[in-house]
PDB file of C-alpha atoms in Angstrom:
ATOM      1  CA  UNK O   1     -14.951  -2.231  14.331  1.00 88.00           C
ATOM      2  CA  UNK O   2     -14.824  -1.515  10.793  1.00 94.00           C
ATOM      3  CA  UNK O   3     -17.222  -2.446   8.159  1.00 96.00           C
ATOM      4  CA  UNK O   4     -15.321  -4.525   5.558  1.00 97.00           C
ATOM      5  CA  UNK O   5     -16.922  -5.375   1.917  1.00 97.00           C
ATOM      6  CA  UNK O   6     -15.144  -7.590  -0.468  1.00 97.00           C
ATOM      7  CA  UNK O   7     -16.552  -8.721  -3.898  1.00 96.00           C
ATOM      8  CA  UNK O   8     -15.190 -11.495  -5.795  1.00 95.00           C
ATOM      9  CA  UNK O   9     -14.643  -9.190  -8.810  1.00 95.00           C
ATOM     10  CA  UNK O  10     -12.001  -6.996  -6.788  1.00 95.00           C
ATOM     11  CA  UNK O  11     -13.867  -4.278  -5.264  1.00 96.00           C
ATOM     12  CA  UNK O  12     -13.264  -3.777  -1.710  1.00 97.00           C
ATOM     13  CA  UNK O  13     -14.293  -0.891   0.786  1.00 97.00           C
ATOM     14  CA  UNK O  14     -13.559  -0.590   4.501  1.00 97.00           C
ATOM     15  CA  UNK O  15     -15.382   2.129   6.492  1.00 96.00           C
ATOM     16  CA  UNK O  16     -14.049   3.104   9.911  1.00 97.00           C
ATOM     17  CA  UNK O  17     -15.439   5.317  12.348  1.00 97.00           C
ATOM     18  CA  UNK O  18     -12.531   7.224  13.749  1.00 96.00           C
ATOM     19  CA  UNK O  19     -14.625   9.352  16.171  1.00 95.00           C
ATOM     20  CA  UNK O  20     -16.409  12.506  16.598  1.00 94.00           C
ATOM     21  CA  UNK O  21     -15.311  15.383  14.398  1.00 92.00           C
ATOM     22  CA  UNK O  22     -15.229  17.523  17.400  1.00 87.00           C
ATOM     23  CA  UNK O  23     -14.436  15.373  20.558  1.00 84.00           C
ATOM     24  CA  UNK O  24     -14.534  18.051  22.978  1.00 80.00           C
ATOM     25  CA  UNK O  25     -18.069  18.796  22.174  1.00 70.00           C
ATOM     26  CA  UNK O  26     -17.773  22.341  20.864  1.00 67.00           C
ATOM     27  CA  UNK O  27     -19.252  23.944  18.209  1.00 67.00           C
ATOM     28  CA  UNK O  28     -22.757  23.175  16.848  1.00 65.00           C
ATOM     29  CA  UNK O  29     -21.559  20.318  14.868  1.00 76.00           C
ATOM     30  CA  UNK O  30     -21.482  17.813  17.858  1.00 86.00           C
ATOM     31  CA  UNK O  31     -22.767  14.849  16.216  1.00 92.00           C
ATOM     32  CA  UNK O  32     -20.645  14.695  12.971  1.00 93.00           C
ATOM     33  CA  UNK O  33     -18.472  11.445  12.634  1.00 95.00           C
ATOM     34  CA  UNK O  34     -15.112  11.236  11.047  1.00 95.00           C
ATOM     35  CA  UNK O  35     -15.105   8.251   8.496  1.00 96.00           C
ATOM     36  CA  UNK O  36     -11.951   6.862   7.098  1.00 97.00           C
ATOM     37  CA  UNK O  37     -12.552   5.339   3.723  1.00 93.00           C
ATOM     38  CA  UNK O  38     -10.248   2.654   2.480  1.00 95.00           C
ATOM     39  CA  UNK O  39     -11.172   1.686  -1.349  1.00 95.00           C
ATOM     40  CA  UNK O  40      -9.539  -0.676  -3.687  1.00 94.00           C
ATOM     41  CA  UNK O  41     -10.785  -1.236  -7.260  1.00 93.00           C
ATOM     42  CA  UNK O  42      -8.791  -3.415  -9.888  1.00 93.00           C
ATOM     43  CA  UNK O  43      -6.143  -1.413 -11.702  1.00 91.00           C
ATOM     44  CA  UNK O  44      -5.853   1.326  -9.091  1.00 90.00           C
ATOM     45  CA  UNK O  45      -3.675   2.094  -5.964  1.00 90.00           C
ATOM     46  CA  UNK O  46      -5.724   1.576  -2.657  1.00 92.00           C
ATOM     47  CA  UNK O  47      -7.115   4.962  -1.630  1.00 93.00           C
ATOM     48  CA  UNK O  48      -7.769   6.143   1.920  1.00 96.00           C
ATOM     49  CA  UNK O  49      -9.416   9.219   2.823  1.00 95.00           C
ATOM     50  CA  UNK O  50     -10.851  10.619   6.404  1.00 96.00           C
ATOM     51  CA  UNK O  51     -13.426  13.091   6.265  1.00 94.00           C
ATOM     52  CA  UNK O  52     -16.812  13.955   8.568  1.00 93.00           C
ATOM     53  CA  UNK O  53     -19.370  12.194   6.431  1.00 93.00           C
ATOM     54  CA  UNK O  54     -22.152  11.032   8.696  1.00 95.00           C
ATOM     55  CA  UNK O  55     -24.209  12.314  11.657  1.00 94.00           C
ATOM     56  CA  UNK O  56     -24.636   9.777  14.612  1.00 94.00           C
ATOM     57  CA  UNK O  57     -28.414   9.706  14.096  1.00 94.00           C
ATOM     58  CA  UNK O  58     -27.726   8.811  10.356  1.00 96.00           C
ATOM     59  CA  UNK O  59     -26.185   5.537  11.393  1.00 96.00           C
ATOM     60  CA  UNK O  60     -29.525   4.292  12.783  1.00 95.00           C
ATOM     61  CA  UNK O  61     -31.301   5.032   9.413  1.00 95.00           C
ATOM     62  CA  UNK O  62     -28.268   3.224   7.908  1.00 96.00           C
ATOM     63  CA  UNK O  63     -29.050   0.260  10.059  1.00 95.00           C
ATOM     64  CA  UNK O  64     -32.710  -0.025   9.213  1.00 94.00           C
ATOM     65  CA  UNK O  65     -31.710   0.576   5.337  1.00 95.00           C
ATOM     66  CA  UNK O  66     -29.266  -2.557   5.556  1.00 95.00           C
ATOM     67  CA  UNK O  67     -32.047  -4.632   7.294  1.00 91.00           C
ATOM     68  CA  UNK O  68     -34.452  -3.955   4.565  1.00 90.00           C
ATOM     69  CA  UNK O  69     -31.751  -4.734   1.820  1.00 87.00           C
ATOM     70  CA  UNK O  70     -31.822  -8.381   3.073  1.00 73.00           C
ATOM     71  CA  UNK O  71     -35.688  -8.776   2.261  1.00 69.00           C
ATOM     72  CA  UNK O  72     -35.872 -10.632  -0.875  1.00 56.00           C
ATOM     73  CA  UNK O  73     -39.098  -8.870  -1.907  1.00 54.00           C
ATOM     74  CA  UNK O  74     -37.912  -5.355  -0.964  1.00 58.00           C
ATOM     75  CA  UNK O  75     -41.479  -4.332   0.025  1.00 57.00           C
ATOM     76  CA  UNK O  76     -41.403  -0.645   1.256  1.00 57.00           C
ATOM     77  CA  UNK O  77     -37.517  -0.523   0.929  1.00 65.00           C
ATOM     78  CA  UNK O  78     -36.040   2.536  -0.631  1.00 81.00           C
ATOM     79  CA  UNK O  79     -33.600   1.518  -3.458  1.00 90.00           C
ATOM     80  CA  UNK O  80     -31.147   4.261  -1.992  1.00 93.00           C
ATOM     81  CA  UNK O  81     -30.142   6.052   1.084  1.00 95.00           C
ATOM     82  CA  UNK O  82     -28.366   9.550   1.188  1.00 94.00           C
ATOM     83  CA  UNK O  83     -27.064  11.525   3.901  1.00 95.00           C
ATOM     84  CA  UNK O  84     -26.762  15.115   4.947  1.00 93.00           C
ATOM     85  CA  UNK O  85     -23.271  15.241   3.684  1.00 91.00           C
ATOM     86  CA  UNK O  86     -22.949  13.955  -0.151  1.00 90.00           C
ATOM     87  CA  UNK O  87     -19.608  12.078   0.736  1.00 91.00           C
ATOM     88  CA  UNK O  88     -21.085   8.729   0.975  1.00 94.00           C
ATOM     89  CA  UNK O  89     -24.617   7.087  -0.228  1.00 95.00           C
ATOM     90  CA  UNK O  90     -25.707   3.638  -1.028  1.00 96.00           C
ATOM     91  CA  UNK O  91     -27.992   2.276  -3.613  1.00 94.00           C
ATOM     92  CA  UNK O  92     -29.120  -1.087  -4.837  1.00 93.00           C
ATOM     93  CA  UNK O  93     -28.791  -1.477  -8.560  1.00 91.00           C
ATOM     94  CA  UNK O  94     -30.349  -4.630 -10.716  1.00 90.00           C
ATOM     95  CA  UNK O  95     -28.109  -6.611 -12.730  1.00 89.00           C
ATOM     96  CA  UNK O  96     -28.709  -9.516 -15.326  1.00 89.00           C
ATOM     97  CA  UNK O  97     -30.685 -12.514 -13.856  1.00 89.00           C
ATOM     98  CA  UNK O  98     -32.876 -10.559 -11.478  1.00 85.00           C
ATOM     99  CA  UNK O  99     -29.709 -10.068  -9.020  1.00 89.00           C
ATOM    100  CA  UNK O 100     -28.918  -6.824  -7.191  1.00 91.00           C
ATOM    101  CA  UNK O 101     -25.691  -5.113  -6.242  1.00 94.00           C
ATOM    102  CA  UNK O 102     -24.979  -2.997  -3.322  1.00 95.00           C
ATOM    103  CA  UNK O 103     -23.346   0.191  -4.959  1.00 95.00           C
ATOM    104  CA  UNK O 104     -21.473   2.556  -2.408  1.00 96.00           C
ATOM    105  CA  UNK O 105     -21.218   5.997  -4.007  1.00 93.00           C
ATOM    106  CA  UNK O 106     -18.271   8.252  -2.982  1.00 92.00           C
ATOM    107  CA  UNK O 107     -18.379  11.855  -3.741  1.00 89.00           C
ATOM    108  CA  UNK O 108     -17.412  15.332  -2.800  1.00 87.00           C
ATOM    109  CA  UNK O 109     -14.302  15.182  -0.572  1.00 87.00           C
ATOM    110  CA  UNK O 110     -14.575  11.473  -0.384  1.00 89.00           C
ATOM    111  CA  UNK O 111     -14.392  10.945  -4.201  1.00 87.00           C
ATOM    112  CA  UNK O 112     -11.274   8.997  -4.955  1.00 89.00           C
ATOM    113  CA  UNK O 113      -8.489  10.723  -6.935  1.00 87.00           C
ATOM    114  CA  UNK O 114      -8.856   7.883  -9.951  1.00 83.00           C
ATOM    115  CA  UNK O 115     -12.524   8.504 -10.285  1.00 82.00           C
ATOM    116  CA  UNK O 116     -13.744   9.870 -13.700  1.00 75.00           C
ATOM    117  CA  UNK O 117     -14.872  13.215 -13.892  1.00 73.00           C
ATOM    118  CA  UNK O 118     -18.086  14.203 -11.975  1.00 69.00           C
ATOM    119  CA  UNK O 119     -21.434  12.876 -13.931  1.00 62.00           C
ATOM    120  CA  UNK O 120     -24.630  14.270 -14.401  1.00 53.00           C
ATOM    121  CA  UNK O 121     -27.671  13.091 -12.518  1.00 51.00           C
ATOM    122  CA  UNK O 122     -28.402  11.995  -8.901  1.00 46.00           C
ATOM    123  CA  UNK O 123     -25.658   9.568  -8.226  1.00 51.00           C
ATOM    124  CA  UNK O 124     -21.840   9.996  -8.098  1.00 62.00           C
ATOM    125  CA  UNK O 125     -20.169   8.150 -11.112  1.00 75.00           C
ATOM    126  CA  UNK O 126     -17.543   7.095  -8.364  1.00 87.00           C
ATOM    127  CA  UNK O 127     -18.618   3.861  -6.828  1.00 90.00           C
ATOM    128  CA  UNK O 128     -17.580   0.343  -5.489  1.00 94.00           C
ATOM    129  CA  UNK O 129     -19.958  -2.454  -6.104  1.00 95.00           C
ATOM    130  CA  UNK O 130     -20.887  -5.671  -4.252  1.00 97.00           C
ATOM    131  CA  UNK O 131     -23.193  -8.536  -5.347  1.00 96.00           C
ATOM    132  CA  UNK O 132     -25.940  -8.785  -2.714  1.00 93.00           C
ATOM    133  CA  UNK O 133     -25.366 -12.300  -2.517  1.00 93.00           C
ATOM    134  CA  UNK O 134     -21.833 -11.986  -1.220  1.00 95.00           C
ATOM    135  CA  UNK O 135     -22.956  -9.671   1.554  1.00 95.00           C
ATOM    136  CA  UNK O 136     -24.646 -10.530   5.022  1.00 95.00           C
ATOM    137  CA  UNK O 137     -27.197  -7.603   5.230  1.00 94.00           C
ATOM    138  CA  UNK O 138     -27.717  -8.491   9.277  1.00 95.00           C
ATOM    139  CA  UNK O 139     -23.909  -8.084   9.618  1.00 96.00           C
ATOM    140  CA  UNK O 140     -24.098  -4.777   8.025  1.00 97.00           C
ATOM    141  CA  UNK O 141     -27.015  -3.509  10.171  1.00 96.00           C
ATOM    142  CA  UNK O 142     -25.211  -4.835  13.210  1.00 97.00           C
ATOM    143  CA  UNK O 143     -21.984  -2.800  12.333  1.00 97.00           C
ATOM    144  CA  UNK O 144     -24.304   0.456  12.112  1.00 97.00           C
ATOM    145  CA  UNK O 145     -26.139  -0.259  15.303  1.00 97.00           C
ATOM    146  CA  UNK O 146     -22.650  -1.084  17.083  1.00 97.00           C
ATOM    147  CA  UNK O 147     -21.164   2.072  15.753  1.00 97.00           C
ATOM    148  CA  UNK O 148     -24.198   4.080  16.873  1.00 97.00           C
ATOM    149  CA  UNK O 149     -23.932   2.923  20.469  1.00 97.00           C
ATOM    150  CA  UNK O 150     -20.025   3.866  20.650  1.00 96.00           C
ATOM    151  CA  UNK O 151     -20.939   7.082  19.199  1.00 95.00           C
ATOM    152  CA  UNK O 152     -24.344   8.266  20.255  1.00 93.00           C
ATOM    153  CA  UNK O 153     -26.001  11.619  19.632  1.00 91.00           C
ATOM    154  CA  UNK O 154     -24.510  14.202  22.072  1.00 88.00           C
ATOM    155  CA  UNK O 155     -26.893  17.034  23.096  1.00 80.00           C
ATOM    156  CA  UNK O 156     -25.899  20.624  22.769  1.00 68.00           C
ATOM    157  CA  UNK O 157     -25.275  22.626  26.045  1.00 60.00           C
ATOM    158  CA  UNK O 158     -26.828  25.336  24.257  1.00 57.00           C
ATOM    159  CA  UNK O 159     -30.413  23.227  23.646  1.00 53.00           C
TER     160      UNK O 159
END
């Protein structure tokens, strides 16, 4: 099951969880997931990359974050979510008219080749954006929960 985001201004992002980074359950990185990013922005060739970018438990955090994103008041909702690896993060950014956009940041190994040079500050300057009114936060949360069910945390035999 893929997460597909499309914006009327031409940005698109598809995230597919390909599988566990180490399907045999070897080494201490049992719960890293391989994500396939497919990104399109106007004027650039589509770009695809596969990299271990999330741990299984981080999918539940992402599901809760997506659920809170749909709350109009955003009470108690963090404006951004980061993960162990800096490859992927999400933030809500204000735009004119009191509206917001979901910004998906791509960095480190998941930084597109056409992205501008690495900027200063907390966020990557490589991102795709989606007007919040064009998204279904419940569907996004459902995707994260479904993927967590497909790829549950695995316990180490050394624990």
